[in-house]
Amino acid sequence: MSQVSRRTLVRGAVVGATALAAGPALNIGQASAAAFVKGADISWLPQMEAGGYTFRNSSGTQQDLFTILKGYGITAVRLRTFVSPSSDPSNGHCSIDETAALAKRAKAAGMQVMIDYHFGDTWNSVGVQNPPAAWASMSYAQMLDAMYDYVFHTMNVVKANGVTPVWVQIGNEINTGICRPTGALAYHPDQMTGLLNAAHDMVKTVFPSASVLIHLAQPQKYDAIKAFLDAYVAHGGKWDITAFSSYGSASAAPGIVGNMNSARQTYGKPVMQVEFGGRVDRPDATRAALEAYITNLKSIGGLGLFYWEPEGYSPFTSYNMGAWDASTRRPTTVMNGFLNA
């Protein structure tokens, strides 16, 4: 499909879908606690399995990771995708073909799926928002076309694998914008919004029912959250759910979730926590924090919480905020937080 016809389609069908999505947004956020989503980002799983890493349940029996997670009430997975990743096990992979294949496995396991676009060749986060190498020298107009093409293509790859994502996150921890400097919040909020709206519209073209998430980090810094959302709204930004990352302690959870609630009330969109984690060597404290976040999120009508890479363990990764014991290959007591809350 040509770029011109795609944009024509966006102006028709997608505008209608967006209007429908905008109407019931607060109703989604006011869903009952029974609908609260408990999820996990497990994007490292294929690389770990390829490296011979296995997983045991709490009794010590080796099982498929999906089976173990379901035993803790996990019903959804979040899967990132990079544009042109390297073959590095920890910092690469996650091409759309790999991500779609993992999404297909998740669907077969009875899980709901969230696709997490980083719009880079490797990690993008609150402090780093680098465009894919192939986009780096593009003008804004060229990058806008690339965004339309990329999201349209990748969503269709997911569709070809028989998966309909419930949620699609456009950008990862985008407090300072995306594909900087072209889409930097500080310099080009209009271009930032244009790129994100292009992604939004292509998601809705392929999957009209999918909820599109804008993802921001560090909700404890509410002024920065407000600065982004004010600029995004002012330039016509489109989204369905405001998503957050937070790795705070149990004692910090009420205040941090309170800030999420302020965003919910101010901008009229339901909220979700798509990243949480805590020290693997302090499992009791991490479990308490997980329970505190879930409890507080439920109290404000939050949609759910996803643990970031609970299955990651040494020596595959030096990341120390998973929820698996490297020596026993069993989940730690942290995972009981999903059941306790």
Coordinates of C-alpha atoms in Angstrom, one line a residue:
M1 CA 0.0 0.0 0.0
S2 CA 1.4 3.4 -0.9
Q3 CA 2.1 6.1 1.6
V4 CA -0.6 8.3 0.1
S5 CA -3.3 5.6 0.3
R6 CA -2.2 4.8 3.9
R7 CA -2.7 8.3 5.0
T8 CA -6.1 8.5 3.2
L9 CA -7.1 5.4 5.1
V10 CA -5.9 6.9 8.4
R11 CA -8.1 10.0 7.8
G12 CA -11.1 7.8 7.4
A13 CA -11.3 4.5 9.3
V14 CA -8.7 5.3 11.9
V15 CA -10.1 8.6 12.9
G16 CA -13.4 6.8 13.6
A17 CA -11.7 4.2 15.6
T18 CA -9.8 6.8 17.6
A19 CA -13.1 8.6 18.4
L20 CA -14.6 5.4 19.6
A21 CA -11.5 4.7 21.8
A22 CA -11.5 8.2 23.3
G23 CA -15.1 7.9 24.5
P24 CA -15.0 5.0 26.9
A25 CA -11.5 5.6 28.2
L26 CA -12.6 6.5 31.7
N27 CA -14.9 3.5 31.9
I28 CA -11.9 1.3 31.2
G29 CA -10.0 3.0 34.1
Q30 CA -13.0 2.4 36.4
A31 CA -13.1 -1.3 35.7
S32 CA -13.5 -3.5 38.7
A33 CA -10.5 -4.9 40.6
A34 CA -11.3 -8.3 39.2
A35 CA -10.3 -7.0 35.7
F36 CA -6.8 -5.9 37.0
V37 CA -4.1 -7.3 34.7
K38 CA -1.1 -9.0 36.2
G39 CA 1.6 -9.3 33.6
A40 CA 5.3 -9.7 32.9
D41 CA 7.8 -8.5 30.3
I42 CA 9.6 -11.7 29.2
S43 CA 11.3 -10.5 26.1
W44 CA 14.6 -12.2 27.0
L45 CA 12.9 -15.6 27.0
P46 CA 13.9 -16.9 23.5
Q47 CA 17.6 -15.8 24.0
M48 CA 17.7 -17.5 27.4
E49 CA 16.2 -20.7 26.1
A50 CA 18.6 -20.7 23.1
G51 CA 21.4 -20.4 25.7
G52 CA 20.3 -23.5 27.6
Y53 CA 18.6 -21.7 30.5
T54 CA 15.7 -23.5 32.0
F55 CA 13.0 -22.6 34.6
R56 CA 11.7 -24.5 37.6
N57 CA 8.5 -24.0 39.5
S58 CA 8.4 -23.4 43.3
S59 CA 8.5 -27.1 43.9
G60 CA 11.6 -27.6 41.8
T61 CA 10.0 -29.2 38.7
Q62 CA 11.2 -27.9 35.4
Q63 CA 8.4 -26.3 33.4
D64 CA 7.7 -24.0 30.5
L65 CA 7.9 -20.4 31.8
F66 CA 4.4 -19.6 30.6
T67 CA 3.0 -22.4 32.8
I68 CA 4.9 -21.1 35.8
L69 CA 3.8 -17.6 35.4
K70 CA 0.2 -18.6 35.0
G71 CA 0.5 -20.3 38.4
Y72 CA 1.1 -16.9 39.9
G73 CA -2.0 -15.3 38.2
I74 CA 0.0 -13.8 35.3
T75 CA -2.4 -13.4 32.4
A76 CA -0.5 -11.1 30.0
V77 CA 3.0 -10.5 28.6
R78 CA 4.8 -7.4 27.3
L79 CA 7.2 -8.0 24.4
R80 CA 9.6 -5.3 23.1
T81 CA 10.7 -4.9 19.6
F82 CA 13.8 -3.2 18.1
V83 CA 14.1 -2.0 14.5
S84 CA 17.4 -3.5 13.3
P85 CA 18.9 -5.2 16.4
S86 CA 22.3 -6.8 16.8
S87 CA 22.7 -10.5 17.8
D88 CA 23.8 -9.6 21.3
P89 CA 21.8 -11.9 23.6
S90 CA 21.1 -9.3 26.3
N91 CA 21.0 -6.0 24.3
G92 CA 19.9 -7.2 20.8
H93 CA 17.5 -9.6 19.3
C94 CA 13.8 -8.6 19.5
S95 CA 13.3 -8.1 15.8
I96 CA 9.7 -8.0 14.8
D97 CA 9.9 -11.5 13.5
E98 CA 11.3 -12.8 16.8
T99 CA 8.8 -10.7 18.8
A100 CA 5.9 -11.9 16.8
A101 CA 7.0 -15.6 17.2
L102 CA 7.1 -15.1 20.9
A103 CA 3.7 -13.4 20.9
K104 CA 2.3 -16.4 19.0
R105 CA 3.6 -18.7 21.8
A106 CA 2.0 -16.4 24.4
K107 CA -1.3 -16.6 22.6
A108 CA -1.1 -20.4 22.5
A109 CA -0.5 -20.3 26.3
G110 CA -3.6 -18.3 26.8
M111 CA -1.9 -15.0 27.5
Q112 CA -2.8 -11.5 26.4
V113 CA -0.1 -9.6 24.5
M114 CA 1.3 -6.1 24.7
I115 CA 3.8 -5.0 22.0
D116 CA 6.4 -2.5 23.2
Y117 CA 8.0 -0.4 20.4
H118 CA 11.4 1.1 21.3
F119 CA 11.8 2.9 17.9
G120 CA 15.5 2.2 18.0
D121 CA 18.0 -0.6 17.2
T122 CA 18.5 -1.3 20.9
W123 CA 17.3 0.1 24.3
N124 CA 15.6 3.4 24.5
S125 CA 14.7 4.7 27.9
V126 CA 14.1 7.8 29.9
G127 CA 17.7 9.1 29.4
V128 CA 18.3 7.7 25.9
Q129 CA 16.1 8.1 22.8
N130 CA 18.2 7.3 19.8
P131 CA 16.5 6.7 16.4
P132 CA 17.3 3.6 14.4
A133 CA 20.6 4.0 12.5
A134 CA 18.7 3.9 9.2
W135 CA 16.6 6.9 10.3
A136 CA 19.3 9.0 11.9
S137 CA 20.1 11.3 8.9
M138 CA 16.5 11.6 7.7
S139 CA 14.5 14.9 7.6
Y140 CA 11.4 15.0 9.7
A141 CA 9.2 14.4 6.6
Q142 CA 11.3 11.3 5.7
M143 CA 11.2 10.0 9.3
L144 CA 7.5 10.5 9.4
D145 CA 7.1 8.3 6.3
A146 CA 9.5 5.8 7.8
M147 CA 7.4 5.6 11.0
Y148 CA 4.2 5.0 9.0
D149 CA 5.9 2.3 7.0
Y150 CA 7.6 0.6 10.0
V151 CA 4.5 0.4 12.3
F152 CA 2.2 -0.6 9.4
H153 CA 4.6 -3.4 8.4
T154 CA 5.4 -4.7 11.9
M155 CA 1.8 -4.7 13.0
N156 CA 1.0 -6.8 10.0
V157 CA 3.8 -9.2 10.9
V158 CA 2.1 -9.7 14.3
K159 CA -1.2 -10.1 12.5
A160 CA 0.2 -12.7 10.1
N161 CA 1.3 -14.7 13.2
G162 CA -2.4 -14.9 14.3
V163 CA -2.0 -12.5 17.2
T164 CA -4.2 -9.5 18.1
P165 CA -2.4 -7.5 20.7
V166 CA -4.6 -6.0 23.4
W167 CA -2.2 -3.1 23.9
V168 CA 0.5 -1.5 21.8
Q169 CA 3.0 0.8 23.5
I170 CA 4.4 3.5 21.1
G171 CA 7.8 4.4 22.5
N172 CA 9.6 3.4 25.7
E173 CA 9.9 5.9 28.6
I174 CA 9.5 8.8 26.2
N175 CA 9.7 11.6 28.8
T176 CA 12.1 13.6 26.6
G177 CA 10.6 12.6 23.2
I178 CA 11.4 10.0 20.6
C179 CA 14.0 9.7 17.8
R180 CA 16.0 12.6 19.2
P181 CA 16.8 15.2 18.1
T182 CA 14.1 15.1 15.4
G183 CA 11.4 14.2 17.9
A184 CA 12.8 15.8 21.0
L185 CA 10.2 17.3 23.4
A186 CA 12.4 20.3 24.2
Y187 CA 13.0 21.4 20.7
H188 CA 10.3 19.9 18.4
P189 CA 7.2 18.9 20.4
D190 CA 5.2 19.2 17.2
Q191 CA 7.4 16.7 15.4
M192 CA 7.5 14.4 18.4
T193 CA 3.7 14.4 18.4
G194 CA 3.6 13.9 14.6
L195 CA 5.8 10.8 14.8
L196 CA 3.8 9.3 17.7
N197 CA 0.5 10.1 16.0
A198 CA 1.8 8.3 12.9
A199 CA 2.5 5.3 15.0
H200 CA -0.8 5.5 16.7
D201 CA -2.7 5.7 13.4
M202 CA -0.9 2.7 11.9
V203 CA -1.6 0.6 15.0
K204 CA -5.3 1.5 14.7
T205 CA -5.3 0.8 10.9
V206 CA -4.2 -2.8 11.5
F207 CA -5.7 -3.4 15.0
P208 CA -8.6 -1.0 15.5
S209 CA -9.5 -2.5 18.9
A210 CA -5.9 -2.3 20.4
S211 CA -5.3 0.2 23.1
V212 CA -2.4 2.5 22.4
L213 CA -0.2 3.4 25.3
I214 CA 2.1 6.4 25.9
H215 CA 4.8 5.3 28.3
L216 CA 6.5 7.6 30.8
A217 CA 9.1 6.9 33.4
Q218 CA 9.6 8.2 37.0
P219 CA 6.0 9.3 37.9
Q220 CA 7.5 10.5 41.2
K221 CA 8.8 13.4 39.1
Y222 CA 5.3 14.7 38.3
D223 CA 6.4 18.0 36.9
A224 CA 8.2 16.2 34.1
I225 CA 5.2 13.9 33.5
K226 CA 3.0 17.0 33.2
A227 CA 5.4 18.8 30.9
F228 CA 5.3 15.9 28.4
L229 CA 1.5 15.4 28.5
D230 CA 0.7 19.1 28.3
A231 CA 2.9 19.4 25.2
Y232 CA 1.5 16.2 23.7
V233 CA -2.1 17.4 24.2
A234 CA -1.4 20.9 23.0
H235 CA -0.1 19.4 19.7
G236 CA -3.0 17.0 19.2
G237 CA -1.4 13.8 20.6
K238 CA -3.5 10.6 20.4
W239 CA -3.5 7.8 23.0
D240 CA -5.8 5.6 25.0
I241 CA -3.8 4.7 28.2
T242 CA -1.1 6.5 30.1
A243 CA 1.6 3.9 31.1
F244 CA 4.3 4.3 33.7
S245 CA 7.5 2.7 34.9
S246 CA 8.3 2.7 38.6
Y247 CA 10.7 0.7 40.7
G248 CA 10.1 2.3 44.0
S249 CA 9.8 0.8 47.5
A250 CA 6.6 -0.2 49.3
S251 CA 6.7 3.0 51.4
A252 CA 7.0 5.1 48.2
A253 CA 4.2 3.3 46.3
P254 CA 1.2 5.4 47.7
G255 CA 2.7 8.7 46.7
I256 CA 3.9 7.4 43.3
V257 CA 0.6 5.9 42.5
G258 CA -1.0 9.1 43.7
N259 CA 0.8 10.9 40.9
M260 CA -0.4 8.4 38.4
N261 CA -3.9 9.1 39.6
S262 CA -3.3 12.9 39.1
A263 CA -2.4 12.1 35.5
R264 CA -5.5 10.0 35.2
Q265 CA -7.7 12.8 36.5
T266 CA -6.0 15.6 34.6
Y267 CA -5.8 14.0 31.2
G268 CA -8.8 11.7 31.2
K269 CA -7.0 8.5 30.4
P270 CA -6.8 5.3 32.4
V271 CA -3.4 4.4 33.8
M272 CA -1.3 1.2 33.9
Q273 CA 2.1 0.4 35.4
V274 CA 4.0 -1.5 32.6
E275 CA 7.4 -1.8 34.5
F276 CA 8.1 -2.8 38.0
G277 CA 11.1 -4.6 39.6
G278 CA 13.1 -4.8 42.8
R279 CA 16.3 -6.2 44.2
V280 CA 16.4 -10.0 43.6
D281 CA 18.7 -10.3 46.7
R282 CA 16.0 -8.6 48.9
P283 CA 13.0 -10.6 48.0
D284 CA 10.9 -9.8 51.0
A285 CA 11.2 -6.1 50.4
T286 CA 10.5 -6.5 46.7
R287 CA 7.5 -8.6 47.3
A288 CA 6.1 -6.0 49.7
A289 CA 6.7 -3.3 47.1
L290 CA 4.9 -5.3 44.4
E291 CA 1.9 -5.9 46.7
A292 CA 1.8 -2.2 47.6
Y293 CA 1.8 -1.1 44.0
I294 CA -1.0 -3.5 43.0
T295 CA -3.1 -2.5 46.0
N296 CA -2.7 1.2 45.4
L297 CA -3.3 0.8 41.6
K298 CA -6.5 -1.1 42.2
S299 CA -7.7 1.6 44.6
I300 CA -7.5 4.2 41.8
G301 CA -8.9 2.0 39.0
G302 CA -5.5 1.3 37.5
L303 CA -5.6 -1.3 34.7
G304 CA -2.7 -3.5 35.7
L305 CA 1.0 -4.0 36.5
F306 CA 3.7 -5.8 34.5
Y307 CA 6.9 -7.1 36.2
W308 CA 10.0 -6.3 34.0
E309 CA 11.9 -9.5 33.1
P310 CA 11.2 -11.5 36.2
E311 CA 12.7 -14.6 34.5
G312 CA 16.2 -13.0 34.0
Y313 CA 18.9 -14.6 36.1
S314 CA 22.7 -14.8 36.2
P315 CA 24.9 -15.4 34.3
F316 CA 22.6 -14.6 31.4
T317 CA 22.3 -11.1 32.7
S318 CA 23.8 -9.0 35.5
Y319 CA 20.4 -7.3 35.9
N320 CA 19.7 -7.7 39.6
M321 CA 16.0 -6.9 39.7
G322 CA 14.4 -10.1 38.4
A323 CA 12.5 -12.6 40.5
W324 CA 14.3 -15.9 39.8
D325 CA 16.9 -17.5 41.9
A326 CA 20.0 -18.2 39.8
S327 CA 21.2 -21.2 41.9
T328 CA 17.8 -23.1 42.1
R329 CA 16.3 -21.7 38.9
R330 CA 13.1 -21.3 40.9
P331 CA 11.0 -18.1 41.3
T332 CA 11.7 -16.2 44.5
T333 CA 9.1 -15.2 47.0
V334 CA 8.7 -12.0 45.1
M335 CA 6.3 -13.7 42.7
N336 CA 4.0 -14.5 45.6
G337 CA 3.2 -10.8 45.7
F338 CA 1.0 -11.3 42.6
L339 CA -1.0 -13.9 44.6
N340 CA -1.1 -12.0 47.9
A341 CA -2.4 -8.8 46.3

